[in-house]
Short mmCIF file of C-alpha atoms (C1' of nucleotides) in Angstrom, two decimals:
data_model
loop_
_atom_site.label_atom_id
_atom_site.label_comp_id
_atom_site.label_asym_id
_atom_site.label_seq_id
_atom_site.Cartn_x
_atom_site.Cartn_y
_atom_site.Cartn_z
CA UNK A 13 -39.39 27.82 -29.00
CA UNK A 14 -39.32 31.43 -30.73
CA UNK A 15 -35.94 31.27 -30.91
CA UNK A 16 -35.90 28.18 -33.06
CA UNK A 17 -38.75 29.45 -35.22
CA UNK A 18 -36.73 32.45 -35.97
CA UNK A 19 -34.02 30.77 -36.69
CA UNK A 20 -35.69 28.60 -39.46
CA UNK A 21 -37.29 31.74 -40.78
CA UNK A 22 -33.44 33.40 -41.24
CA UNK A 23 -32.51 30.21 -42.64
CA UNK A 24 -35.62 30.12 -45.13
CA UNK A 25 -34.36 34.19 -45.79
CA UNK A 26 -30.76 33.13 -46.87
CA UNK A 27 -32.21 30.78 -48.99
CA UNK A 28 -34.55 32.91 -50.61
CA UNK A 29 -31.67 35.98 -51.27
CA UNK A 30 -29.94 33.61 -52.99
CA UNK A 31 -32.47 32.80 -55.34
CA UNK A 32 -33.47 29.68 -54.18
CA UNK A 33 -37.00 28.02 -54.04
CA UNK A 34 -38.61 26.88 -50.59
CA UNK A 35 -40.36 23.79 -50.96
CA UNK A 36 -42.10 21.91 -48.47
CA UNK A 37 -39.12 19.30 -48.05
CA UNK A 38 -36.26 22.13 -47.69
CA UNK A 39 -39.16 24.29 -44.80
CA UNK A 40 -39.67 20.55 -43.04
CA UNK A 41 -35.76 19.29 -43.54
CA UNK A 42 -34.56 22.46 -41.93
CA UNK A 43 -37.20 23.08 -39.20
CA UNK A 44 -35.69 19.42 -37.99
CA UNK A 45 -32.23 19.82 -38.28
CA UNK A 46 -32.83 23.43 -36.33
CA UNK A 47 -35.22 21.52 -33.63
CA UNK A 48 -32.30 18.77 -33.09
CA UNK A 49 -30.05 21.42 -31.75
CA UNK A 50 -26.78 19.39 -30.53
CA UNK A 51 -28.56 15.96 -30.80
CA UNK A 52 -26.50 14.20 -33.97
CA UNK A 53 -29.18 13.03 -36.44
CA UNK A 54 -28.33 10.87 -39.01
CA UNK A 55 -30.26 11.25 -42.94
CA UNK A 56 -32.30 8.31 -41.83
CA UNK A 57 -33.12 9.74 -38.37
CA UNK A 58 -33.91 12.94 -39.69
CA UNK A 59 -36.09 10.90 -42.95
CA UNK A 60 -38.22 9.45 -40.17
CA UNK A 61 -38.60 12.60 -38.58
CA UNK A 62 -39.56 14.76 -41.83
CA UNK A 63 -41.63 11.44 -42.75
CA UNK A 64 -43.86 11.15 -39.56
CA UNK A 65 -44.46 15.33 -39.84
CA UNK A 66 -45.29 15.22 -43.41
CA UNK A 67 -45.56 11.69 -45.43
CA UNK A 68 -45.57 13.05 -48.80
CA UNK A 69 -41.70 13.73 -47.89
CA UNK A 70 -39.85 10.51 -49.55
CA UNK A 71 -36.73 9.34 -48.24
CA UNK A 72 -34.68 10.60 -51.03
CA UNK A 73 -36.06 13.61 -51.20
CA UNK A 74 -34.20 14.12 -47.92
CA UNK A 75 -30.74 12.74 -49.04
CA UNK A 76 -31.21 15.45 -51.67
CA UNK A 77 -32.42 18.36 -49.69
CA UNK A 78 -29.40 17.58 -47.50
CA UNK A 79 -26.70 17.70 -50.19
CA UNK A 80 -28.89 20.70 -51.39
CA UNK A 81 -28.30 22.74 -48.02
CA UNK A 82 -25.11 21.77 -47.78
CA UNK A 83 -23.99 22.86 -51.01
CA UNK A 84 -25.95 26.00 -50.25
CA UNK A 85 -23.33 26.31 -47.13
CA UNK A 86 -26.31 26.65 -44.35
CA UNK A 87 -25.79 22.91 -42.74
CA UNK A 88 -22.56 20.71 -42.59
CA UNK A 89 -22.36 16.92 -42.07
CA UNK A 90 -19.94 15.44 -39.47
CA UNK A 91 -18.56 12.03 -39.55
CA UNK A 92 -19.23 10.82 -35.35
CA UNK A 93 -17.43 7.12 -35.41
CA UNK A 94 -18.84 4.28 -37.26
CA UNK A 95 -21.93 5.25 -37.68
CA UNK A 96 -23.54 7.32 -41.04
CA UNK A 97 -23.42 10.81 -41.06
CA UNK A 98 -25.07 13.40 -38.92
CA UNK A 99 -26.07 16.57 -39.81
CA UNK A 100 -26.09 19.98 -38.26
CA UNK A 101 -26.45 24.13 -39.16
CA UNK A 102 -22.60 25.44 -40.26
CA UNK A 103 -23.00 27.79 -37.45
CA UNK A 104 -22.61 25.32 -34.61
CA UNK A 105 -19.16 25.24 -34.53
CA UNK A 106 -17.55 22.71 -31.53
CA UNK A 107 -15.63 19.73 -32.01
CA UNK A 108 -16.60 16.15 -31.11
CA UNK A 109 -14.72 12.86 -29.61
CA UNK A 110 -16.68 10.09 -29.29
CA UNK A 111 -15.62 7.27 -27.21
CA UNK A 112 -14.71 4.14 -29.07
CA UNK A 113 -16.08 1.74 -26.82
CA UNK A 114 -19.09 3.17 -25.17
CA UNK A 115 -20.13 4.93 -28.33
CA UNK A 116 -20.77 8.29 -25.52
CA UNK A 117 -19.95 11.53 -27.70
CA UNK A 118 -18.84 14.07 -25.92
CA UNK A 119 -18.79 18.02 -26.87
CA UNK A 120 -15.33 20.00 -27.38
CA UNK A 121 -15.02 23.64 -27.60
CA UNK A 122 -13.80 24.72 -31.06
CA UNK A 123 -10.19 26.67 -30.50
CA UNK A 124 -8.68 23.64 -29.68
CA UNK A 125 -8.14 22.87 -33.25
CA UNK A 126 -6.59 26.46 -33.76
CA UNK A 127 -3.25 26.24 -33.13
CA UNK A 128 -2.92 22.70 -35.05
CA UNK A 129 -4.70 24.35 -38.02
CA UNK A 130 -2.08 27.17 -38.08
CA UNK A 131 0.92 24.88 -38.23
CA UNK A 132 -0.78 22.87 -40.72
CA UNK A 133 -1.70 26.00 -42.93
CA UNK A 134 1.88 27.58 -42.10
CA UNK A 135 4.56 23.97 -42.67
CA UNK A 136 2.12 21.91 -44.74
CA UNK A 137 0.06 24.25 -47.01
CA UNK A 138 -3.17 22.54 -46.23
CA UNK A 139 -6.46 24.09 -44.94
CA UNK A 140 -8.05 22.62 -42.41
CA UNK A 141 -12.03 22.18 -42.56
CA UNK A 142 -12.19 21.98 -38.60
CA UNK A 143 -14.66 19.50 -37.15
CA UNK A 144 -15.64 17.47 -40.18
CA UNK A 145 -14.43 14.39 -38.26
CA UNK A 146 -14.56 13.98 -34.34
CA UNK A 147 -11.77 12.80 -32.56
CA UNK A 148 -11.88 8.78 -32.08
CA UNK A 149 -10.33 6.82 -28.90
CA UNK A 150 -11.10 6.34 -25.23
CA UNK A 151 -13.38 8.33 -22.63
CA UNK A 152 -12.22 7.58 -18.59
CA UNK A 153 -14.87 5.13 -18.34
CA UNK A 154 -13.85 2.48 -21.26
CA UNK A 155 -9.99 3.43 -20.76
CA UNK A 156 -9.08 0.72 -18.65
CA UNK A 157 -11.32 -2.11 -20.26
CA UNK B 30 11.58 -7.01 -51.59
CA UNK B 31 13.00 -9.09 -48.82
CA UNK B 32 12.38 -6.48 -46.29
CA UNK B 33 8.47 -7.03 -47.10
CA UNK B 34 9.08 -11.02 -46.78
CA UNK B 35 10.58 -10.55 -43.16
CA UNK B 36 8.19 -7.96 -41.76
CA UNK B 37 5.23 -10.52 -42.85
CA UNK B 38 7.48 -13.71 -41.55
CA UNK B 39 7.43 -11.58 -38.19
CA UNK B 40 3.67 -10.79 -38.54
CA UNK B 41 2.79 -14.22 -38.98
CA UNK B 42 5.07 -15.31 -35.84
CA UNK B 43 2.73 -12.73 -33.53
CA UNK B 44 0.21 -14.97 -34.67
CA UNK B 45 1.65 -18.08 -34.43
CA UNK B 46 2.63 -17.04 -30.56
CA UNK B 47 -1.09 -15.89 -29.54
CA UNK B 48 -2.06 -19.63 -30.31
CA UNK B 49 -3.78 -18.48 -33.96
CA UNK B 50 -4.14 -20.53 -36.56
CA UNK B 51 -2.27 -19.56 -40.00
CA UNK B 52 -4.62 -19.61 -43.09
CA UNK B 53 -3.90 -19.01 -46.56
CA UNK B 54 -6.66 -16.13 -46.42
CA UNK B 55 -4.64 -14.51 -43.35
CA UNK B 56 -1.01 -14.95 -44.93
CA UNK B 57 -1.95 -13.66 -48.36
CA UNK B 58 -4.29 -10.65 -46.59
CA UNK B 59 -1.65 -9.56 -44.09
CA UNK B 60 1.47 -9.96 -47.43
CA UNK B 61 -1.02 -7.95 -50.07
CA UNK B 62 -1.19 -4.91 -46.77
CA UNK B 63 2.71 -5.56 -46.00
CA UNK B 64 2.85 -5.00 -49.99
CA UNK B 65 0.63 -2.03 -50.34
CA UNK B 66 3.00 -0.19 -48.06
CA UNK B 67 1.96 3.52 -48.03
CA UNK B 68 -1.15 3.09 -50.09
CA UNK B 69 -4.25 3.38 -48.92
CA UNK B 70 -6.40 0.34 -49.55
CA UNK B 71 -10.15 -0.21 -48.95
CA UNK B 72 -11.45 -3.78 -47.87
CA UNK B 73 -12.35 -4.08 -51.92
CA UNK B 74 -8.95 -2.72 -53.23
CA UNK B 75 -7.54 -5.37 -51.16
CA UNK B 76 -9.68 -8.31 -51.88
CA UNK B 77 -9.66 -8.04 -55.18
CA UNK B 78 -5.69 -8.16 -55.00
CA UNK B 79 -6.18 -11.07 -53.00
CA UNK B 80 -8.85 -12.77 -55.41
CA UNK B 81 -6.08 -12.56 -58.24
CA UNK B 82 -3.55 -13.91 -56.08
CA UNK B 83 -6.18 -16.92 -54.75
CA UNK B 84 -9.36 -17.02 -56.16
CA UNK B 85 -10.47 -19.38 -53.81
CA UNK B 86 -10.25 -16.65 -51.37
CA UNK B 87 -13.86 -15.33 -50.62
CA UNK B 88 -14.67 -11.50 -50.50
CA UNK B 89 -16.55 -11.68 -47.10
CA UNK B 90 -13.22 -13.93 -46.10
CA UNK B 91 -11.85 -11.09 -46.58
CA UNK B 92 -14.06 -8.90 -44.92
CA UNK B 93 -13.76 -11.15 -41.83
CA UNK B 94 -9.93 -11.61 -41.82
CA UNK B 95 -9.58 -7.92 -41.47
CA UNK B 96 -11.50 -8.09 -38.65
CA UNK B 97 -9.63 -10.17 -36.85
CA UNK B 98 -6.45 -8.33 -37.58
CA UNK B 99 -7.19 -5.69 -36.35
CA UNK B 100 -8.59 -7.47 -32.91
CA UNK B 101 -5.19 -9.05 -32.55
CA UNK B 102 -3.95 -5.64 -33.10
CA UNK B 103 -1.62 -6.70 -36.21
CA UNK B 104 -3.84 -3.80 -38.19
CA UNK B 105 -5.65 -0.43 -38.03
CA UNK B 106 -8.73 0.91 -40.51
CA UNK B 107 -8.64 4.54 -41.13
CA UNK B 108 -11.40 6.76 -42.40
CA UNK B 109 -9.91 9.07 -45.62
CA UNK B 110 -12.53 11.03 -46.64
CA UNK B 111 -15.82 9.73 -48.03
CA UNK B 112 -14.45 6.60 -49.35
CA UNK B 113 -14.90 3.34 -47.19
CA UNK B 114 -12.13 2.73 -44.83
CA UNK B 115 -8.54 1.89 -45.52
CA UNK B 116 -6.23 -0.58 -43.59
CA UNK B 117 -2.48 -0.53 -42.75
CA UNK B 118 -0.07 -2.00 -40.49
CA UNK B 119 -0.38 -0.94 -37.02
CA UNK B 120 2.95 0.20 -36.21
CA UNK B 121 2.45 2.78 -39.67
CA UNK B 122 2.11 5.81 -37.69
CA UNK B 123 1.67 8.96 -39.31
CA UNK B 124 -1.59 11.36 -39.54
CA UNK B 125 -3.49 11.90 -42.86
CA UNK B 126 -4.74 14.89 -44.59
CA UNK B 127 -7.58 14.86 -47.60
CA UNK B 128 -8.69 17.47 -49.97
CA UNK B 129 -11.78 17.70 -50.04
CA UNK B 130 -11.89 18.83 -53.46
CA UNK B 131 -9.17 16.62 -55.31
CA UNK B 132 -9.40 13.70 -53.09
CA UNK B 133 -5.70 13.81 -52.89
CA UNK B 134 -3.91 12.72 -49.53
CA UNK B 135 -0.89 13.52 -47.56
CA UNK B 136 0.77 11.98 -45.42
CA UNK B 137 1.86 14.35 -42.02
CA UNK B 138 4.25 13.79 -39.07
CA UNK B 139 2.70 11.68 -36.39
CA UNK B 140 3.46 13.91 -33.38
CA UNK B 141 1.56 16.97 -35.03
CA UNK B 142 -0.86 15.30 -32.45
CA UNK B 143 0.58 14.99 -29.28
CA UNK B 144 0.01 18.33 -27.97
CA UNK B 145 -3.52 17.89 -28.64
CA UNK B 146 -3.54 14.98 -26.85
CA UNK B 147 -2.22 15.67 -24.19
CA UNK B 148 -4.63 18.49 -23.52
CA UNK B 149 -7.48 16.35 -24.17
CA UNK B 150 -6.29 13.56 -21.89
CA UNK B 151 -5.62 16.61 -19.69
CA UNK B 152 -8.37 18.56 -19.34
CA UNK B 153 -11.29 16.32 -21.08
CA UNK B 154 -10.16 12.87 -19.83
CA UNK B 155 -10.41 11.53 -23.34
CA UNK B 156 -7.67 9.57 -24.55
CA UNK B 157 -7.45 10.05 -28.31
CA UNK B 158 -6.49 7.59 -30.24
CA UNK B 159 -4.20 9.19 -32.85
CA UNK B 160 -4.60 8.54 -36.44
CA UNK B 161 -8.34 7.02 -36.76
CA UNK B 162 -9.51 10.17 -38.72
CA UNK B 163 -8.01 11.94 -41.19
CA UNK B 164 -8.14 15.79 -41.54
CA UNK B 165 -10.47 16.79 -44.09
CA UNK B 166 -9.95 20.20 -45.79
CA UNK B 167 -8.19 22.22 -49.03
CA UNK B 168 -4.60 21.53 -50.24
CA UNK B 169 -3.06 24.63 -51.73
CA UNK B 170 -4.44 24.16 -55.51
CA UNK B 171 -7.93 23.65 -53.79
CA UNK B 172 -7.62 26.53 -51.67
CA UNK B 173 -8.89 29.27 -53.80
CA UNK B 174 -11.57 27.11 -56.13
"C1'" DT C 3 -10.02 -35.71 -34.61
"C1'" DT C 4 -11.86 -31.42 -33.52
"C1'" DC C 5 -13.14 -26.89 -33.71
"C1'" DA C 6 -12.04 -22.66 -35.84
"C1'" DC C 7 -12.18 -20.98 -40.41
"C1'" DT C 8 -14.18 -20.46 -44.90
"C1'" DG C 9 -17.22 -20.41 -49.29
"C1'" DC C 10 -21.41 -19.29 -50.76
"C1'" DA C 11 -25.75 -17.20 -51.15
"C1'" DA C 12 -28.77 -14.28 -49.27
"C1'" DA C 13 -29.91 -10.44 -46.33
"C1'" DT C 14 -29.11 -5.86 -44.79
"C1'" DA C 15 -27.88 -0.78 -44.53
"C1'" DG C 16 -27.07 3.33 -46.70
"C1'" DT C 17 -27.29 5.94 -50.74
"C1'" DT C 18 -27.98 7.24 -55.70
"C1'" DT C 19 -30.39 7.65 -60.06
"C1'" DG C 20 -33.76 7.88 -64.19
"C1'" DC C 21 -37.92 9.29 -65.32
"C1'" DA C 22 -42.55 11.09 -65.39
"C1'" DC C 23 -45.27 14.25 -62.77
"C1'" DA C 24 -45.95 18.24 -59.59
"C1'" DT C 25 -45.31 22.97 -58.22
"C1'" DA C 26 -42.78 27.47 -56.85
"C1'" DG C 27 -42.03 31.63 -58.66
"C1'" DC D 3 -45.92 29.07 -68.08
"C1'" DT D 4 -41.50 26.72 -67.35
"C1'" DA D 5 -37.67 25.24 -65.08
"C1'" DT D 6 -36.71 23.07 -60.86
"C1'" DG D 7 -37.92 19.88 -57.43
"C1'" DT D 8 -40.05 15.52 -56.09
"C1'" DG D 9 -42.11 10.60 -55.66
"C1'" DC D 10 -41.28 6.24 -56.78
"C1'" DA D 11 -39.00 2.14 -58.02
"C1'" DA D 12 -34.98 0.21 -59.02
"C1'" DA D 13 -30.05 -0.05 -58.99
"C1'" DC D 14 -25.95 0.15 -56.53
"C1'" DT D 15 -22.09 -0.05 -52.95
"C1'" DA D 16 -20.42 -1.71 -48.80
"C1'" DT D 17 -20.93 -5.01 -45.42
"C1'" DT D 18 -22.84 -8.88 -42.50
"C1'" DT D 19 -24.65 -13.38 -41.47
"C1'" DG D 20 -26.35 -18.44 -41.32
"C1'" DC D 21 -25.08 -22.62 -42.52
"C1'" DA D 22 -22.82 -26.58 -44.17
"C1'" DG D 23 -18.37 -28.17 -45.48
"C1'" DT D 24 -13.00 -27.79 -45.15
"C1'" DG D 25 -8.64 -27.89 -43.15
"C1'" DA D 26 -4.96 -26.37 -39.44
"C1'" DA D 27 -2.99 -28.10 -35.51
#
DNA sequence: TTCACTGCAAATAGTTTGCACATAG
DNA sequence: CTATGTGCAAACTATTTGCAGTGAA
């Protein structure tokens, strides 16, 4: 995909306006996490991946490139149910519920949160980081079991 | 508090009446969570409350008895933030909020929810279940750090 | 008396860290 | 050249499990 190879290069562009170096690990790290698109890859999944494109990429290094691009503000993490982690690019912005039972995640749009994080800005003075968590309970399918 | 006493006496007669046995490690785990009241306690908080009441009492006893309060439906686990989960009475309802910068949490109105709910359960056929997640974001001290 | 419950030790999953070496700029 | 990033091994935190023995009903 051109699309997804441009959209590493802008990534690898904000990185490198703000000073930052590009290392093998951060160019492999983010090509992943860009190829994934709305699959949810936890930092092991996305280890393996990095690992089986390039095995001079250690495990850790990936936990740290991770923290490194999040703290950068180009990728978020998302907790989906009991599982670790997952990790996707701050621009995707929809909301998740994942079922429970089943373990099936389902994609929400994103304004669904909006009116809840007004009255929470407006009566409780907190700011809501929409989407870090998805929404836990039932899909139709599990409801009745 | 006598309050406390009666709410676990009551606890421990659900128990009794679904034909389950009554173990030290289940009356001390469900008093120290009757105890804790609004606190938010992880699974190690709570055993090692429970280790100083009965050291006999095992960690992964612990682990395990939490389990199966929560499949009688006596308790919930709830996800605060990037610490491992914290457990509570079932019939606690109200939402959570954490800062994501001081760690601090507050405590919100349960029905700040329902609308949200409804539209899910509406339009998504997902039936949330309320309360599993807290929201993660800035207080008002946070906001501008 | 019987079977569910428990202690213990060991295994497992996920993540972090210290340090010496490698490499981007 | 030099600071920053990385590999590696080891530590660490949270949790689960197999098994043999204990105790609630």
């Amino acid at each position: 995909m051109d699309d997804e190879n441009a959209r590493l290069a802008g990534l690898l562009a904000q990185l490198r306006g703000r000073g930052e170096r590009i290392t093998a690990a951060r160019r492999v790290v983010l090509d992943e996490i860009v190829r994934a698109g709305e699959l949810h890859l936890t930092t092991e999944e996305l280890a393996e991946r990095v690992h089986s494109r390039d095995p001079s990429i250690h495990r850790s290094t990936v936990y740290r490139t991770l923290d490194f691009l999040e703290t950068c503000g180009l990728i978020d993490h998302i907790h989906l149910a009991h599982r670790p982690p997952t990790h996707h690019l701050r621009d995707d912005r929809h909301l998740h519920a994942v079922c429970e039972r089943c373990e099936r995640t389902m994609d929400l749009p994103a304004d669904l949160l909006d009116e809840l994080a007004g009255t929470l800005a407006r009566d409780h003075a907190f700011t809501m980081r929409v989407g870090h968590f998805a929404f836990s309970g039932r899909c139709q399918d599990c409801l009745s079991v």
